CSV table of C-alpha atoms and ligand atoms in Angstrom, one decimal:
chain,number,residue,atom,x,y,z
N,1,UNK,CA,85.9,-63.5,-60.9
N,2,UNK,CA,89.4,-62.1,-59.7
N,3,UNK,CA,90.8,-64.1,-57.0
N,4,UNK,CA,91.0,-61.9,-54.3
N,5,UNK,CA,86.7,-61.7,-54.4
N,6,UNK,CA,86.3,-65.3,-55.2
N,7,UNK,CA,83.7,-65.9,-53.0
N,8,UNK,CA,81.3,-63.8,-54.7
N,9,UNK,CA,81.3,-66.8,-57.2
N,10,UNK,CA,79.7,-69.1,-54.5
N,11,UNK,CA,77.0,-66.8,-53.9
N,12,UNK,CA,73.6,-66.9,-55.6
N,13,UNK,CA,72.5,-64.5,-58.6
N,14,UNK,CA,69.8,-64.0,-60.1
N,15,UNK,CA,70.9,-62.6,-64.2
N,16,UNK,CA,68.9,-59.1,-64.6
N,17,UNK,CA,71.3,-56.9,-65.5
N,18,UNK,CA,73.1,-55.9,-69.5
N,19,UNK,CA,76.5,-56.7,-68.3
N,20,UNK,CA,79.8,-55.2,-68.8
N,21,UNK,CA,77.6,-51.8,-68.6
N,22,UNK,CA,79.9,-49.8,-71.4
N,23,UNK,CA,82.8,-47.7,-70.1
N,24,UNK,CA,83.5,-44.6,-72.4
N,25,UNK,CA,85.6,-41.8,-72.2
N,26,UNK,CA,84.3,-38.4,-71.9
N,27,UNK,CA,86.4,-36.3,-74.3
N,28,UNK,CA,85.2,-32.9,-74.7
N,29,UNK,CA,83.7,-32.8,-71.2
N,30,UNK,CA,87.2,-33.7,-70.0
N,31,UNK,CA,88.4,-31.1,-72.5
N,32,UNK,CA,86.3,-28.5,-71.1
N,33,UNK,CA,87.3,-28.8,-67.6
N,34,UNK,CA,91.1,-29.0,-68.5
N,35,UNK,CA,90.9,-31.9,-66.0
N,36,UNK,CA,92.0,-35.7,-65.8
N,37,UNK,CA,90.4,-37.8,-68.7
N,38,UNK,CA,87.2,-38.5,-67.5
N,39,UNK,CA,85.3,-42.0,-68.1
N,40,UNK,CA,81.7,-43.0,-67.5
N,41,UNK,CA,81.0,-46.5,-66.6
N,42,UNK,CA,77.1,-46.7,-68.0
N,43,UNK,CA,75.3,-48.1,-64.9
N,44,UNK,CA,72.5,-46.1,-66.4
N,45,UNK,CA,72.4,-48.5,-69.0
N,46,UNK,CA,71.8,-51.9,-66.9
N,47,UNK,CA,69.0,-52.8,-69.3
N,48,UNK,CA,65.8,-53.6,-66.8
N,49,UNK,CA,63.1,-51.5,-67.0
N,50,UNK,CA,65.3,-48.2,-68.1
N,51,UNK,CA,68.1,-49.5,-65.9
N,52,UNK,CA,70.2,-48.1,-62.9
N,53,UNK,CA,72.6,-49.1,-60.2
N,54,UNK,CA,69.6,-51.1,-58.2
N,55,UNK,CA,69.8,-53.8,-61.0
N,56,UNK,CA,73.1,-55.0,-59.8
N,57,UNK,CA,72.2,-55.2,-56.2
N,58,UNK,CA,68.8,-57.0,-57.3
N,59,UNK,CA,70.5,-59.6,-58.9
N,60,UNK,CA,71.6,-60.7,-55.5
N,61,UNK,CA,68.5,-59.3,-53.7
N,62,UNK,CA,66.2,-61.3,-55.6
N,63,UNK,CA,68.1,-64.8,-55.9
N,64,UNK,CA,67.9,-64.3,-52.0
N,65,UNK,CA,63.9,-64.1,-52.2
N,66,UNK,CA,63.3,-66.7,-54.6
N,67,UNK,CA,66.0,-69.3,-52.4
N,68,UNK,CA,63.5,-68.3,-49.7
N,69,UNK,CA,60.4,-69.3,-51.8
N,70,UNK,CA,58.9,-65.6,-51.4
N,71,UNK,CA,56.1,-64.7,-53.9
N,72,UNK,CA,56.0,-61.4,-53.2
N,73,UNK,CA,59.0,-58.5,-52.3
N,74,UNK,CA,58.0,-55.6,-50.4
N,75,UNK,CA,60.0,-52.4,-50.6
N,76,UNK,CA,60.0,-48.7,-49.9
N,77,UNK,CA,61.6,-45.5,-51.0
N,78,UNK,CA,60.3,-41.9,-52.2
N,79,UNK,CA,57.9,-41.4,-54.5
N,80,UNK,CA,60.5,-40.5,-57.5
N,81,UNK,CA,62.6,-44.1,-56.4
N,82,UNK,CA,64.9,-45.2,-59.1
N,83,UNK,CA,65.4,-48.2,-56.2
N,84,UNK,CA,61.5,-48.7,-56.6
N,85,UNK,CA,61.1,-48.7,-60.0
N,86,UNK,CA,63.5,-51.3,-60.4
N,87,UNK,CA,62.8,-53.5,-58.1
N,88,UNK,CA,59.1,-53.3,-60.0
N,89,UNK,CA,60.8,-54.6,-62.8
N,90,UNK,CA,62.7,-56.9,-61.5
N,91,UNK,CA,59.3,-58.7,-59.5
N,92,UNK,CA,57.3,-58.2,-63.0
N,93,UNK,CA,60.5,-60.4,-64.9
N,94,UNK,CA,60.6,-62.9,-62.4
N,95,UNK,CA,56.8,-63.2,-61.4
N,96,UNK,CA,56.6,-62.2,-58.6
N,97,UNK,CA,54.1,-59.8,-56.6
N,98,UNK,CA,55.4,-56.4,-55.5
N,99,UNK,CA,54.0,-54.1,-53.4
N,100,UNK,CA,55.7,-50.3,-52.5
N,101,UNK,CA,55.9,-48.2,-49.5
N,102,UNK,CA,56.5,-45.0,-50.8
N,103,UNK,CA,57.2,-41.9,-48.3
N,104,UNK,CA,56.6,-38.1,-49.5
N,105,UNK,CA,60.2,-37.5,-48.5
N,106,UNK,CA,60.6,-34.8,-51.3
N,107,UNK,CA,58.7,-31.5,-50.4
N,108,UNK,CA,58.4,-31.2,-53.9
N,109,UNK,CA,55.1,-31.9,-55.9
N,110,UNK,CA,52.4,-30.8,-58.3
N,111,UNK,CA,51.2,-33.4,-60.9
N,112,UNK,CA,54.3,-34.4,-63.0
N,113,UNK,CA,56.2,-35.3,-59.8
N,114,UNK,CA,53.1,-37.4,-58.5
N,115,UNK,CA,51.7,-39.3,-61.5
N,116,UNK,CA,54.9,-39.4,-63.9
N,117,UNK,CA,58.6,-40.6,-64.1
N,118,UNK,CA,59.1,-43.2,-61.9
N,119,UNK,CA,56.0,-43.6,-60.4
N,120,UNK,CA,54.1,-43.9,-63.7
N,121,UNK,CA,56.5,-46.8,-64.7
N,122,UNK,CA,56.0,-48.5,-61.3
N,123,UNK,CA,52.4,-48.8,-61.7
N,124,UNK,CA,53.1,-50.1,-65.5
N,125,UNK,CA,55.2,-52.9,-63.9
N,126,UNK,CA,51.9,-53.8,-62.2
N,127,UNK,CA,53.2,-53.0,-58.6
N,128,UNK,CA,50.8,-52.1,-55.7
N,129,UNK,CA,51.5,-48.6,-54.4
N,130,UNK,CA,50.4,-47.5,-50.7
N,131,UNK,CA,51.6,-43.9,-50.4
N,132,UNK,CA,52.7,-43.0,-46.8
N,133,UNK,CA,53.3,-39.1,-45.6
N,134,UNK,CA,57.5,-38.1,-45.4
N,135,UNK,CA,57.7,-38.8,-42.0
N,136,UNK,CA,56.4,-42.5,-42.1
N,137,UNK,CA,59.1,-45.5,-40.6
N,138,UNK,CA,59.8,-47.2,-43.6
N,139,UNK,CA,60.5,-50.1,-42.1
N,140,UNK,CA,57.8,-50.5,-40.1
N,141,UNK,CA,55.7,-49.4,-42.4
N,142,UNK,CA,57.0,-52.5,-44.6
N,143,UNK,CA,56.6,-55.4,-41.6
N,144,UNK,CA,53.0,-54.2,-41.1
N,145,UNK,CA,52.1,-54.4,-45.0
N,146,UNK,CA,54.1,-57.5,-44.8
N,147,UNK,CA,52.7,-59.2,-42.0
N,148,UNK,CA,48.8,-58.5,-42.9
N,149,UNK,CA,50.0,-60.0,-46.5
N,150,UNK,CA,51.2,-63.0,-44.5
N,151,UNK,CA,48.0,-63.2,-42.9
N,152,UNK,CA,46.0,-63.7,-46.1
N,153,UNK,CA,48.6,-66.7,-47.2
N,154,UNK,CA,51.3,-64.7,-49.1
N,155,UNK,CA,55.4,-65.2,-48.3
N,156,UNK,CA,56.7,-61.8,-48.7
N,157,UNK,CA,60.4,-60.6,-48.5
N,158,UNK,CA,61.3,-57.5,-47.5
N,159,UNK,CA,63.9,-55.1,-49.2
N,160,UNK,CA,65.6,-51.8,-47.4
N,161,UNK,CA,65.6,-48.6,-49.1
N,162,UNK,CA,67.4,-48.8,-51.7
N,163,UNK,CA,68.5,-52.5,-51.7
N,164,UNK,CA,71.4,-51.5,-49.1
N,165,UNK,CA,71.7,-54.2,-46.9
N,166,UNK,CA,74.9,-56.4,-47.2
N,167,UNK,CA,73.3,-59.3,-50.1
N,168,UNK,CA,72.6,-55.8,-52.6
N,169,UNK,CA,75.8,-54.3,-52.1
N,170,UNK,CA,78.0,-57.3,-53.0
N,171,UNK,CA,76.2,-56.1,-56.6
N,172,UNK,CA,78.6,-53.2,-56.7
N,173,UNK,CA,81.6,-55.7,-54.9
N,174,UNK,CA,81.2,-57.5,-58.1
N,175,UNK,CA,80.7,-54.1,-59.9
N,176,UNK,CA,84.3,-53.3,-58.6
N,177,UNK,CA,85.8,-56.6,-60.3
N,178,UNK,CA,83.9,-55.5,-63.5
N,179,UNK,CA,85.2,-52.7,-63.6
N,180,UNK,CA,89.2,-53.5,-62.5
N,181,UNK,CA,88.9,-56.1,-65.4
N,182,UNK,CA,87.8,-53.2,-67.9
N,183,UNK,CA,90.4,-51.3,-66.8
N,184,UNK,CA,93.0,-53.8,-67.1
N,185,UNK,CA,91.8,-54.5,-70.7
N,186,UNK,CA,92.4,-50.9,-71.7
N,187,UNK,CA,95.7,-50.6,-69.7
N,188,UNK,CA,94.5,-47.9,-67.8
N,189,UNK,CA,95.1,-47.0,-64.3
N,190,UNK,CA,92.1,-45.7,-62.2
N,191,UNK,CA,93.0,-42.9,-60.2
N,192,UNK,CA,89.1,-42.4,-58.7
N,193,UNK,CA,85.3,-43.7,-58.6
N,194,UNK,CA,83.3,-40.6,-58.2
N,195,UNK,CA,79.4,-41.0,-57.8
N,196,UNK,CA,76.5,-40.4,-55.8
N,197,UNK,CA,76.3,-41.8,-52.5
N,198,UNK,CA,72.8,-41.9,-50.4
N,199,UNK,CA,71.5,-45.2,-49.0
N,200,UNK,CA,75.5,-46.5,-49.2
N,201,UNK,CA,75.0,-50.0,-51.0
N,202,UNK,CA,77.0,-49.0,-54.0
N,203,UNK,CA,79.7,-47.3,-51.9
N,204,UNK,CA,80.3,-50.0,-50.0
N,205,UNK,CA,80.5,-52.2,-52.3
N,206,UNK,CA,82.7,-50.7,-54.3
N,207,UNK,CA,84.9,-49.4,-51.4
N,208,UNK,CA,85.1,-53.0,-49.7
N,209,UNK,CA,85.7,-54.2,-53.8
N,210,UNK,CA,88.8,-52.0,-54.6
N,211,UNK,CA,90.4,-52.0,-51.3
N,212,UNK,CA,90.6,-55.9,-52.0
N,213,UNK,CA,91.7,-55.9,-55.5
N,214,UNK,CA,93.2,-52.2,-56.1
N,215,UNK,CA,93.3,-50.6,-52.8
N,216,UNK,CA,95.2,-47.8,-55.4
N,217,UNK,CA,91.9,-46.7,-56.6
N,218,UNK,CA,90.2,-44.3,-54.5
N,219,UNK,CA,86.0,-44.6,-54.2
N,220,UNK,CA,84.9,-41.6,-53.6
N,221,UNK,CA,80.8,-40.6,-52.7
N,222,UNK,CA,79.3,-38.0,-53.0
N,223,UNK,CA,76.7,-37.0,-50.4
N,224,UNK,CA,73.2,-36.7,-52.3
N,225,UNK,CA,71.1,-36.9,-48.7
N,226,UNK,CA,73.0,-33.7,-46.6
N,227,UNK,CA,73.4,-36.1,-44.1
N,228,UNK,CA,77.2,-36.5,-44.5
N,229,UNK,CA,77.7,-38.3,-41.6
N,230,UNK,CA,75.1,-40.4,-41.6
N,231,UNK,CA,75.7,-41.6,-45.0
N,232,UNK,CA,79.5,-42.3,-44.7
N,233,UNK,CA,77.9,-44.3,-40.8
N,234,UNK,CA,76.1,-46.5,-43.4
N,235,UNK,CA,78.7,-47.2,-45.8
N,236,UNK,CA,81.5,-48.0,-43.4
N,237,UNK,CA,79.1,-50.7,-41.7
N,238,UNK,CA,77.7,-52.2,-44.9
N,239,UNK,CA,81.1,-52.7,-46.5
N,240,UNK,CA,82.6,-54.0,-43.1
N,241,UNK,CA,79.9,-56.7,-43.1
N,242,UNK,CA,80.7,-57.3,-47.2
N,243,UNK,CA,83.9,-57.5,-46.6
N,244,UNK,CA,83.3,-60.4,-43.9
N,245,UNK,CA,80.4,-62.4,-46.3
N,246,UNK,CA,83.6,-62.4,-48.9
N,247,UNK,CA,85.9,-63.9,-46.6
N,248,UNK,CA,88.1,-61.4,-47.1
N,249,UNK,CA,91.6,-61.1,-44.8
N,250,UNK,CA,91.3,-59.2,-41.7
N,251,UNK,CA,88.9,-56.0,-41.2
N,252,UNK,CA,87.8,-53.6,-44.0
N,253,UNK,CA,90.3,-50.6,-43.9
N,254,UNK,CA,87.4,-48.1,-42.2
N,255,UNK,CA,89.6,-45.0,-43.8
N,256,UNK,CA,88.8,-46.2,-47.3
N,257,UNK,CA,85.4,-44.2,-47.2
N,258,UNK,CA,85.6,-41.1,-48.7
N,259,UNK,CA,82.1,-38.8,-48.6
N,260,UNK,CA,82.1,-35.6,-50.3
N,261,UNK,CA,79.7,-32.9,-48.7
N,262,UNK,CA,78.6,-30.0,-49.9
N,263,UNK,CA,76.7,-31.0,-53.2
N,264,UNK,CA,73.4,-31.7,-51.9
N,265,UNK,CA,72.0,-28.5,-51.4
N,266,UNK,CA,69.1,-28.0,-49.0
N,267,UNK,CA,68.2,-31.6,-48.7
N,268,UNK,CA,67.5,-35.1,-50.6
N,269,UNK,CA,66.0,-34.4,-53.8
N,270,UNK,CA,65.9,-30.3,-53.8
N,271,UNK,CA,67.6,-29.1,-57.1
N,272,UNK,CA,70.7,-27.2,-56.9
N,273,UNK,CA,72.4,-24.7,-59.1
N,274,UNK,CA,75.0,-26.2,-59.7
N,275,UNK,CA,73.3,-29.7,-60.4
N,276,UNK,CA,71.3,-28.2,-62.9
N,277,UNK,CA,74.3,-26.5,-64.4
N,278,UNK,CA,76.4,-29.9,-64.5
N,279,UNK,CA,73.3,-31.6,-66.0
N,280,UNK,CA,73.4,-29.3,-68.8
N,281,UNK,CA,76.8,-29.2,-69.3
N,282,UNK,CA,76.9,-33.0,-70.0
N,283,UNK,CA,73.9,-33.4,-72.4
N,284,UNK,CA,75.2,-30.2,-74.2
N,285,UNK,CA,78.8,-31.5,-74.6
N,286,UNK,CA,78.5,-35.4,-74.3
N,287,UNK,CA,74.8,-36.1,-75.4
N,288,UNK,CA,74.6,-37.7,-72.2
N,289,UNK,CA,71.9,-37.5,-70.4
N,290,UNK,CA,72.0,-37.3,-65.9
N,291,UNK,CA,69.6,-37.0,-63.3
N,292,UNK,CA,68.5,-33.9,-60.7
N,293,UNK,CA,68.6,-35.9,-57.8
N,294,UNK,CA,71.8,-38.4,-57.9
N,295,UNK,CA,73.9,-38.2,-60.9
N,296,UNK,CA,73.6,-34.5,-61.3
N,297,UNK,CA,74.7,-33.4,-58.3
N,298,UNK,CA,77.5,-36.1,-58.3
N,299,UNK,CA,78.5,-34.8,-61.5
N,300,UNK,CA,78.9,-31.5,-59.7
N,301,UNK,CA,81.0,-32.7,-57.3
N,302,UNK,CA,83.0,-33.6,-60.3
N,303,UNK,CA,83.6,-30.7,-60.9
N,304,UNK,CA,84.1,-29.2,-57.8
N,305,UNK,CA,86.7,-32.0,-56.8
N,306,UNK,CA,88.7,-31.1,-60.2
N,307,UNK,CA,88.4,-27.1,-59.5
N,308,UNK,CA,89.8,-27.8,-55.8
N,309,UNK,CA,92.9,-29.9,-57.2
N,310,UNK,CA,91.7,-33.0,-56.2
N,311,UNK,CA,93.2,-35.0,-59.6
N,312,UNK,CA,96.4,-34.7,-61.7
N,313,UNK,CA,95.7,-33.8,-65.3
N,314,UNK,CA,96.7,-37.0,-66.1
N,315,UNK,CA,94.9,-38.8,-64.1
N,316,UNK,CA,91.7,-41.3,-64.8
N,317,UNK,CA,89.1,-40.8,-63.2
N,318,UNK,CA,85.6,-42.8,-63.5
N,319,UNK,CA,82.7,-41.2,-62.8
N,320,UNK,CA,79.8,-43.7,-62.2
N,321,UNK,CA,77.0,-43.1,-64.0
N,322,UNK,CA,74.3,-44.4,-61.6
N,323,UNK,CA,71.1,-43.4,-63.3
N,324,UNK,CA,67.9,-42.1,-62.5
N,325,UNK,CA,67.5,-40.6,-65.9
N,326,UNK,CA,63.3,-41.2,-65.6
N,327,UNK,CA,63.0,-38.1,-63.1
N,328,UNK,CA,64.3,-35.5,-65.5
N,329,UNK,CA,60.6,-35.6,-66.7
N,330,UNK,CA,59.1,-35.2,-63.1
N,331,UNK,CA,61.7,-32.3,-62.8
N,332,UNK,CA,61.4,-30.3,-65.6
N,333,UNK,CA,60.7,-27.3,-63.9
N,334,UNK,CA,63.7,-27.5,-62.3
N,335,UNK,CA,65.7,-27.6,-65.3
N,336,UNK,CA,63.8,-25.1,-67.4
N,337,UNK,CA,65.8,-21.6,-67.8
I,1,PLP,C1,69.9,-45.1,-55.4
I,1,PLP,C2,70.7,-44.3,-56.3
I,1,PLP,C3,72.0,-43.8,-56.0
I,1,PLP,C4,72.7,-44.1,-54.7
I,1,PLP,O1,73.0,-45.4,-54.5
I,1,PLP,P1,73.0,-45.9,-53.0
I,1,PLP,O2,73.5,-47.3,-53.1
I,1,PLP,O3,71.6,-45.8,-52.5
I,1,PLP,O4,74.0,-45.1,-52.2
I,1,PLP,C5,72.7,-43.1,-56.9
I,1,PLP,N1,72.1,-42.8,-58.1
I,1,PLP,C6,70.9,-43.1,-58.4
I,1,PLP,C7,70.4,-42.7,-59.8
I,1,PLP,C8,70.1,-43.9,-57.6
I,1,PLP,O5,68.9,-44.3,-57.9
């Protein structure tokens, strides 16, 4: 590990994830928008159970429940969860029970949203799904499950939504030192880290990651939630308490979190014109494939970052691929013409 995060070495991890994910350059896309060279760093392609940015914060997540002898995790998220879905995984690879609080967050449904996508996959993980209504606590939701499974003899251990406390995003701090030493490798200079930002792990991670070893680079989020505020709340506080678990020199630099509004549309998981239009534009010129709720409308904010100026053309920019590729199918309406 770089020096400047070398205490990440000292902390346990639990091996889940296909790492270096790939970073590749996106030619004709970055062709087509006459923009900085584009490059996608493949956290789609993390390997467990289709793969996503959860798997680098479960790596942590999960050494942290089996030091604490747990037997089962607990955690929550909406009924499409990439979060979920991994974490499913994750508890099926390492044994352990896992039981989901999922919340009808999304007012969007019929059959292939309900039974297919993500939540098909968690069931074939062998989780156990209790389906709350949208407005449920989460949290409380997951003590109560947690305490009656305590009560008939089982240690569980809880996990946020998705994995965002400070132990899951020191998976994207030690993304951040990944992805410096790929850079490095290539002799290429990073201008920007562009991706979707909605429970803040990753962000802060990354944010508190880069302004140790290339404060140069500039993180930027994109707001997925349309809670702008809220979001950028959560990432300033979760990289401020990385920053103190790596030991790191004084107090995380606050004005390193950059949130892009704008790109969400009406609200967490609604589709968006000009999601659906970025998601197209990729598979059609790249073969690569995004997601409607995340990487889609990240990719959009792309775009809208390089229309407004935001690069040189001769800039790098990396856009994070974070995945989430499993709900295109729950979706499809969505993305139909
Ligand atoms: C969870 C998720 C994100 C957002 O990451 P956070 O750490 O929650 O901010 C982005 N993309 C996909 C595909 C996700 O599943």
């Amino acid at each position: 590990m770089t020096a400047a995060l070398a205490a990440l070495d000292a902390i346990e991890r639990r091996p889940l994830a296909h790492l270096p994910t790939p970073l590749e350059p996106l030619a004709r896309l970055s062709a087509a928008l006459e923009g900085p060279q584009i490059l996608v760093k493949r956290d789609d392609c993390t390997g467990l159970g289709l793969g996503g940015n959860k798997t680098r914060k479960l790596e942590f997540l999960m050494a942290d429940a089996q030091a604490q002898r747990a037997d089962t995790v607990i955690t929550t998220g909406g009924v499409q969860s990439n979060h979920v879905r991994q974490t499913a995984a994750a508890a099926a690879r390492l044994g352990l029970a896992c039981e989901l609080v999922l919340t009808r967050v999304v007012p969007w449904g019929g059959a292939d949203y309900e039974l297919s996508g993500n939540i098909q996959l968690d069931r074939l993980f062998g989780a156990r799904i209790h389906l709350h209504d949208g407005d449920t606590n989460r949290t409380a939701a997951m003590e109560a499950l947690g305490e009656s499974l305590q009560r008939a003899g089982r240690t569980p251990y809880l996990i946020p939504t998705g994995g965002s406390n400070a132990i899951g995003a020191l998976g994207y701090a030690a993304a951040a030192a990944e992805l410096a030493g790929q850079a490095r490798e290539r002799n290429v200079k990073i201008a920007a880290v562009v991706h979707a930002s909605s429970s803040g792990g990753t962000q802060a991670g990354l944010s508190a990651g880069f302004a140790a070893l290339d404060p140069a680079v500039r993180v930027i989020g994109i707001d997925v939630d349309a809670h702008p505020a809220a979001v950028a709340a959560e990432v300033r506080r979760l990289a401020a308490e990385v920053w103190t678990r790596l030991a790191l020199p004084g107090d995380f630099p606050a004005d390193k979190v950059i949130l892009e509004a704008g790109y969400a549309g009406e609200a967490y998981g609604l589709p968006t014109a000009e999601m659906k239009t970025a998601v197209q534009r990729t598979a059609q010129l790249e073969g690569l494939l995004l997601d409607p709720v995340y990487s889609g409308k990240a990719m959009a904010g792309l775009f809208g970052l390089i229309e407004a100026g935001a690069f040189r053309p001769d800039d790098t920019v990396v856009f994070l691929h974070t995945g989430g590729t499993p709900a295109l199918f729950p979706y499809r309406e969505a993305l139909e013409d």
